[in-house]
Amino acid sequence: MTRQVRCYDCAETYGIDDRKRCTCGEPLWFETDSSSFEWPDEEWTTGMWRYADVLPVTDPVGVPPGTTPLVRAARIDEYAGCRLHVKNEAQNPTGSFKDRGTAVGVGYAVQTDRDWIGTVSHGNMALSTSAYAASAGLECAVFVPADTPVERLELIDRHDPHIFRVEGDYGRLYAETLALETGVWFINSDTPLRVAGQKTVAYEIFEQLHPAEPDALVLPISSGGQASAVWKAVRELESAGLIDDVPRLYFVQAAACDPIATAYRNGESVVTPVVADETIAISIANSDPPSGTRALVAARDTGGTVISVPDNEIRDAMARVATSVGTDVEPSSAVAVAGVRRLSRSGDVGADDDVAAILTGSGYKERYDAEVDSRTIDLDDLEQDLASVVGR
Amino acid sequence: MTRQVRCYDCAETYGIDDRKRCTCGEPLWFETDSSSFEWPDEEWTTGMWRYADVLPVTDPVGVPPGTTPLVRAARIDEYAGCRLHVKNEAQNPTGSFKDRGTAVGVGYAVQTDRDWIGTVSHGNMALSTSAYAASAGLECAVFVPADTPVERLELIDRHDPHIFRVEGDYGRLYAETLALETGVWFINSDTPLRVAGQKTVAYEIFEQLHPAEPDALVLPISSGGQASAVWKAVRELESAGLIDDVPRLYFVQAAACDPIATAYRNGESVVTPVVADETIAISIANSDPPSGTRALVAARDTGGTVISVPDNEIRDAMARVATSVGTDVEPSSAVAVAGVRRLSRSGDVGADDDVAAILTGSGYKERYDAEVDSRTIDLDDLEQDLASVVGR
């Protein structure tokens, strides 16, 4: 497959090893000819590697990401205001959607005989990259904001990477790592290899629903890398003749940090950084998203929008998913479900729409100082204590 | 499919609703005629439900468990002393192998119009049962030892079950809940419905490896329910003519709490309770295993053994898996890999043996007060700080 990467905006092309971003300033992605792509015969047990025909790397590395469940979540239809399907990316090997891009990025590093891999992350991507580097025997450098919670670092450290806590602007850190000449191959969140891997989630959603099709896809957005990947997948599947109607793409941010939604609301054509407030959705609190403008184009191009939701709605959605779908997701994932509710209330999404929300990451990596609702009983009182609760 | 359950030992049969254990005292399991079973055409995206032909419940509930990756973990072959394959059950919906049995148990409760479901657990099973009950709209009662860490309870509580912390003997609690007349349907770890669901992990391992076959399966053991399930699967697959050689079944305990390994070592035919010490493998610290004797028979019947490993070896195996396979598992899962190493050193497992170790649960649900190895740097020093670590 081609090693050429192209700017979605000005169409300039480069070699993958030559540049990380276009001279026009916008991000790049792989040129992929999907015109002859068909749903593969490959077993689903190969995970995302069943889509190797449209990936820049074909040799699996580590535990295969993908083949995550897509479930009809009818019990929260009323809350969501549509026919909701959830794609549970929390079931990937390291508990988040990031593994798809990581596997391609680390696979490329192995294939090109690199010794070091690196990333810049708030947590999930650092964990994923560390784990896949370990599986391939690569050295790994992860750069996180200096104030990243130590609980997140403890999980990352189990895979024994080199952890750098960086004092300074995250957007600048992200950009500067891509320009370093240290022999470390960086797979940051909107780089072409990562976008190539991330797109497989949309391939899976379409194949799992086939021959039905979703009317809309709703996902959280941070850097814009995943949103770009989903857009890329939709374009490729359309080019392959495998989908009839392009779904609307809706991207959702936390209101406390919503530069892309702000640009959308204001009718801007370019996303500019914002000063962020605190939010519980820390995994998507990116105030200077490197693929923000690309995502903005994706939403508009597909008839979607970019919206944001306040923390109280994120908390509520998280509880709804746990108590109605039985899935424990992190706040940054619940953002998607809170977004669906907003979109149905605003009329963007209708009650008969089939909407797929991407649940990007597991709640098990997050801890809260929540009061636990429990009662302590003596074994001798077992039957009467249970009966009193059951009401018999 | 039959609603008859049978004693593996004395062959007495009962209706599933009539008895939880045989009058002889031993546990029951479903009678399953697998003689005409073939590897299914069903898509792997249906998870364990693709084996509905050999399950007592056929209607899926909640997020489908199963279709977890089976990975050749060549990077720890030298450590393990064999050709190691790992089955990553941590990627099930609630992060452990328990979801398979829970889905069948909750499915049965739905099918028979029950309102309440219950379980007795150290954590994983309580979490799993709470999540699936939530997905089905059932009320759920979970009984845990009074000293269960609050961090575990906080995860369980997210699905809003009724949590009972019980002061008193765990073995007695386990048995007494099965005899209660409160309208709560208990799916404890070695009950027939749970064993039926749990067996699908072995079906998957064999189908994923097919036409190759594993020489041995190695798994942690606590109540003996999962071990019984794997044994049941092997017998059923043999009856179906789908495997040529029955694999040796090896079960591994933590040395601090190893009643089944003790019985095996002492040549006993029955497992008796032990007084347990503390271990980091708290999920499998069952000093009075209800299916211990059945598991003992399974090991002997297949040419396997039951062994135990000390905590330092469990810790070491956990780190090896994280840094060589890229998978973060809980101590109770690492027990299996530590066991493989012991078995290869004792000569039970050979260097050319294909051995599948079941990694039962995710490490993300566990927290340790570990020192995080990181360095804090200033963004302005990025290149020189990274270069000094890389050594360029």
Coordinates of N, CA, C and O in Angstrom, one line a residue, chain A residues 267-347:
Chain A
G267 N -19.6 30.0 13.3 CA -19.5 30.0 11.8 C -18.1 30.2 11.3 O -17.9 30.6 10.2
E268 N -17.1 29.9 12.2 CA -15.7 30.1 11.7 C -15.3 29.0 10.8 O -15.8 27.9 10.9
S269 N -14.3 29.2 10.0 CA -13.7 28.2 9.1 C -12.5 27.5 9.7 O -12.0 26.5 9.2
V270 N -12.0 28.1 10.8 CA -10.7 27.6 11.4 C -10.9 27.6 12.9 O -11.6 28.5 13.5
V271 N -10.4 26.5 13.5 CA -10.5 26.4 15.0 C -9.3 27.1 15.6 O -8.2 26.9 15.2
T272 N -9.6 27.9 16.6 CA -8.5 28.6 17.3 C -8.5 28.2 18.8 O -9.6 27.8 19.3
P273 N -7.4 28.2 19.5 CA -7.3 27.7 20.9 C -8.3 28.5 21.8 O -8.6 29.7 21.6
V274 N -8.7 27.9 22.9 CA -9.5 28.5 23.9 C -8.8 28.4 25.2 O -7.9 27.6 25.4
V275 N -9.2 29.2 26.2 CA -8.7 29.1 27.6 C -9.7 28.1 28.2 O -10.9 28.5 28.3
A276 N -9.3 27.0 28.7 CA -10.2 26.0 29.2 C -10.4 26.1 30.7 O -9.6 26.5 31.5
D277 N -11.7 25.7 31.1 CA -12.0 25.5 32.5 C -11.8 24.1 32.8 O -11.5 23.2 31.9
E278 N -11.9 23.7 34.1 CA -11.8 22.3 34.5 C -13.1 21.5 34.1 O -14.2 22.0 34.0
T279 N -12.9 20.3 33.7 CA -14.0 19.4 33.4 C -13.6 18.0 33.9 O -12.4 17.6 34.0
I280 N -14.7 17.1 34.2 CA -14.4 15.8 34.5 C -13.9 14.9 33.3 O -13.3 13.9 33.5
A281 N -14.2 15.5 32.1 CA -13.8 14.8 30.9 C -12.4 15.1 30.5 O -12.1 15.7 29.5
I282 N -11.4 14.7 31.4 CA -10.0 15.2 31.2 C -9.4 14.6 30.0 O -8.5 15.2 29.4
S283 N -9.8 13.4 29.5 CA -9.2 12.8 28.4 C -9.4 13.6 27.1 O -8.7 13.4 26.1
I284 N -10.5 14.4 27.1 CA -10.7 15.2 25.9 C -10.6 16.7 26.1 O -11.1 17.5 25.3
A285 N -9.9 17.1 27.1 CA -9.8 18.5 27.4 C -8.6 19.1 26.6 O -7.6 19.5 27.2
N286 N -8.7 19.2 25.3 CA -7.7 19.7 24.5 C -8.1 21.1 24.0 O -9.0 21.2 23.2
S287 N -7.4 22.1 24.5 CA -7.8 23.5 24.2 C -7.3 24.0 22.9 O -7.6 25.0 22.4
D288 N -6.3 23.2 22.3 CA -5.7 23.6 21.0 C -5.6 22.4 20.1 O -4.5 21.9 19.8
P289 N -6.7 22.0 19.6 CA -6.8 20.7 18.8 C -6.1 20.7 17.5 O -6.5 21.5 16.6
P290 N -5.1 19.9 17.2 CA -4.3 20.0 16.0 C -5.1 19.6 14.7 O -4.8 20.0 13.7
S291 N -6.2 18.8 14.9 CA -7.0 18.5 13.8 C -8.4 19.1 14.0 O -9.4 18.5 13.4
G292 N -8.5 20.1 14.7 CA -9.8 20.8 15.0 C -10.5 21.3 13.7 O -11.7 21.0 13.4
T293 N -9.7 21.9 12.8 CA -10.3 22.5 11.6 C -10.7 21.3 10.7 O -11.8 21.4 10.0
R294 N -9.9 20.3 10.6 CA -10.3 19.1 9.8 C -11.6 18.5 10.2 O -12.5 18.2 9.4
A295 N -11.8 18.4 11.5 CA -13.0 17.9 12.1 C -14.2 18.8 11.8 O -15.3 18.3 11.5
L296 N -13.9 20.1 11.9 CA -15.0 21.0 11.6 C -15.5 20.8 10.1 O -16.7 20.8 9.9
V297 N -14.6 20.6 9.2 CA -14.9 20.4 7.8 C -15.7 19.1 7.7 O -16.7 19.0 7.0
A298 N -15.3 18.0 8.5 CA -16.0 16.7 8.5 C -17.4 16.8 8.9 O -18.3 16.3 8.3
A299 N -17.6 17.6 10.0 CA -19.0 17.7 10.5 C -19.9 18.5 9.4 O -21.0 18.0 9.1
R300 N -19.4 19.5 8.9 CA -20.1 20.3 7.9 C -20.3 19.5 6.6 O -21.4 19.5 6.0
D301 N -19.3 18.8 6.2 CA -19.4 18.0 4.9 C -20.4 16.9 5.0 O -21.0 16.6 4.0
T302 N -20.7 16.4 6.2 CA -21.6 15.3 6.3 C -23.0 15.7 6.8 O -23.9 14.9 7.1
G303 N -23.2 17.0 7.0 CA -24.5 17.5 7.5 C -24.6 17.3 9.0 O -25.7 17.4 9.6
G304 N -23.5 17.1 9.7 CA -23.5 17.0 11.2 C -23.2 18.4 11.8 O -23.3 19.4 11.2
T305 N -22.9 18.3 13.1 CA -22.5 19.5 13.8 C -21.4 19.2 14.9 O -21.1 18.0 15.1
V306 N -20.9 20.2 15.5 CA -20.1 20.0 16.7 C -20.7 20.7 17.9 O -21.1 21.9 17.8
I307 N -21.0 20.0 18.9 CA -21.7 20.6 20.1 C -20.9 20.4 21.3 O -19.9 19.6 21.3
S308 N -21.3 21.0 22.4 CA -20.7 20.7 23.7 C -21.7 20.5 24.8 O -22.9 21.0 24.7
V309 N -21.3 19.8 25.8 CA -22.3 19.4 26.9 C -21.6 19.7 28.3 O -20.4 19.5 28.5
P310 N -22.4 20.2 29.2 CA -21.8 20.6 30.5 C -21.6 19.3 31.4 O -22.2 18.3 31.1
D311 N -20.7 19.5 32.4 CA -20.3 18.3 33.2 C -21.5 17.6 33.9 O -21.5 16.4 34.0
N312 N -22.5 18.4 34.3 CA -23.6 17.7 35.0 C -24.3 16.7 34.0 O -24.8 15.6 34.4
E313 N -24.4 17.1 32.7 CA -25.0 16.2 31.8 C -24.1 15.0 31.4 O -24.6 13.9 31.2
I314 N -22.8 15.2 31.5 CA -21.8 14.1 31.3 C -22.0 13.1 32.5 O -22.0 11.9 32.2
R315 N -22.1 13.6 33.7 CA -22.2 12.7 34.8 C -23.5 11.9 34.7 O -23.5 10.7 35.0
D316 N -24.6 12.6 34.3 CA -25.9 11.9 34.2 C -25.8 10.8 33.1 O -26.3 9.7 33.3
A317 N -25.2 11.1 32.0 CA -25.1 10.1 30.9 C -24.2 8.9 31.4 O -24.6 7.8 31.0
M318 N -23.2 9.2 32.1 CA -22.3 8.1 32.6 C -23.1 7.2 33.5 O -23.0 6.0 33.4
A319 N -23.9 7.7 34.4 CA -24.7 6.9 35.2 C -25.8 6.1 34.4 O -26.1 5.0 34.7
R320 N -26.4 6.8 33.4 CA -27.4 6.1 32.6 C -26.8 4.9 31.9 O -27.4 3.8 31.8
V321 N -25.6 5.1 31.4 CA -25.0 4.0 30.6 C -24.6 2.8 31.6 O -24.9 1.7 31.3
A322 N -24.2 3.2 32.8 CA -23.8 2.1 33.8 C -25.1 1.4 34.2 O -25.0 0.2 34.4
T323 N -26.2 2.1 34.4 CA -27.4 1.4 35.0 C -28.4 0.9 34.0 O -29.3 0.2 34.3
S324 N -28.2 1.3 32.7 CA -29.2 0.8 31.7 C -28.5 0.0 30.6 O -29.2 -0.9 30.1
V325 N -27.3 0.2 30.3 CA -26.6 -0.6 29.3 C -25.7 -1.6 30.0 O -25.4 -2.7 29.4
G326 N -25.3 -1.3 31.3 CA -24.4 -2.2 32.0 C -23.0 -2.0 31.6 O -22.1 -2.9 31.8
T327 N -22.6 -0.8 31.1 CA -21.3 -0.6 30.7 C -20.7 0.6 31.5 O -21.4 1.7 31.6
D328 N -19.5 0.5 32.0 CA -18.9 1.5 32.8 C -17.9 2.2 31.9 O -16.8 1.7 31.6
V329 N -18.2 3.5 31.6 CA -17.3 4.2 30.7 C -16.8 5.5 31.5 O -17.3 5.9 32.4
E330 N -15.7 6.0 30.9 CA -15.1 7.2 31.5 C -15.9 8.4 31.1 O -16.7 8.3 30.1
P331 N -15.8 9.5 31.8 CA -16.6 10.7 31.5 C -16.5 11.1 30.0 O -17.5 11.5 29.4
S332 N -15.3 11.0 29.5 CA -15.0 11.5 28.1 C -15.8 10.6 27.1 O -16.0 11.1 26.0
S333 N -16.2 9.4 27.5 CA -17.0 8.6 26.6 C -18.5 8.9 26.8 O -19.3 9.0 25.8
A334 N -18.9 9.2 28.0 CA -20.3 9.5 28.3 C -20.7 10.8 27.6 O -21.9 11.0 27.3
V335 N -19.7 11.6 27.3 CA -19.9 12.8 26.5 C -20.7 12.5 25.2 O -21.6 13.3 24.8
A336 N -20.4 11.4 24.6 CA -21.1 11.1 23.3 C -22.6 10.8 23.6 O -23.4 11.3 22.8
V337 N -22.9 10.1 24.7 CA -24.3 9.8 24.9 C -25.1 11.1 25.4 O -26.2 11.3 25.0
A338 N -24.4 11.9 26.2 CA -25.0 13.2 26.6 C -25.2 14.0 25.3 O -26.3 14.7 25.2
G339 N -24.3 13.9 24.4 CA -24.5 14.6 23.1 C -25.7 14.2 22.3 O -26.4 15.0 21.7
V340 N -25.9 12.9 22.3 CA -27.0 12.3 21.5 C -28.3 12.9 22.1 O -29.2 13.3 21.4
R341 N -28.4 12.9 23.4 CA -29.6 13.5 24.1 C -29.8 14.9 23.6 O -30.9 15.3 23.3
R342 N -28.8 15.7 23.7 CA -28.9 17.1 23.2 C -29.3 17.2 21.8 O -30.1 18.1 21.4
L343 N -28.7 16.4 21.0 CA -29.0 16.4 19.5 C -30.5 16.0 19.2 O -31.1 16.5 18.3
S344 N -31.0 15.1 20.0 CA -32.4 14.7 19.8 C -33.3 15.8 20.3 O -34.4 16.1 19.7
R345 N -32.9 16.5 21.4 CA -33.8 17.6 21.9 C -33.8 18.8 20.9 O -34.7 19.6 20.9
S346 N -32.6 19.0 20.2 CA -32.6 20.1 19.3 C -33.2 19.8 18.0 O -33.3 20.6 17.1
G347 N -33.6 18.5 17.8 CA -34.2 18.1 16.5 C -33.2 17.6 15.5 O -33.6 17.3 14.4

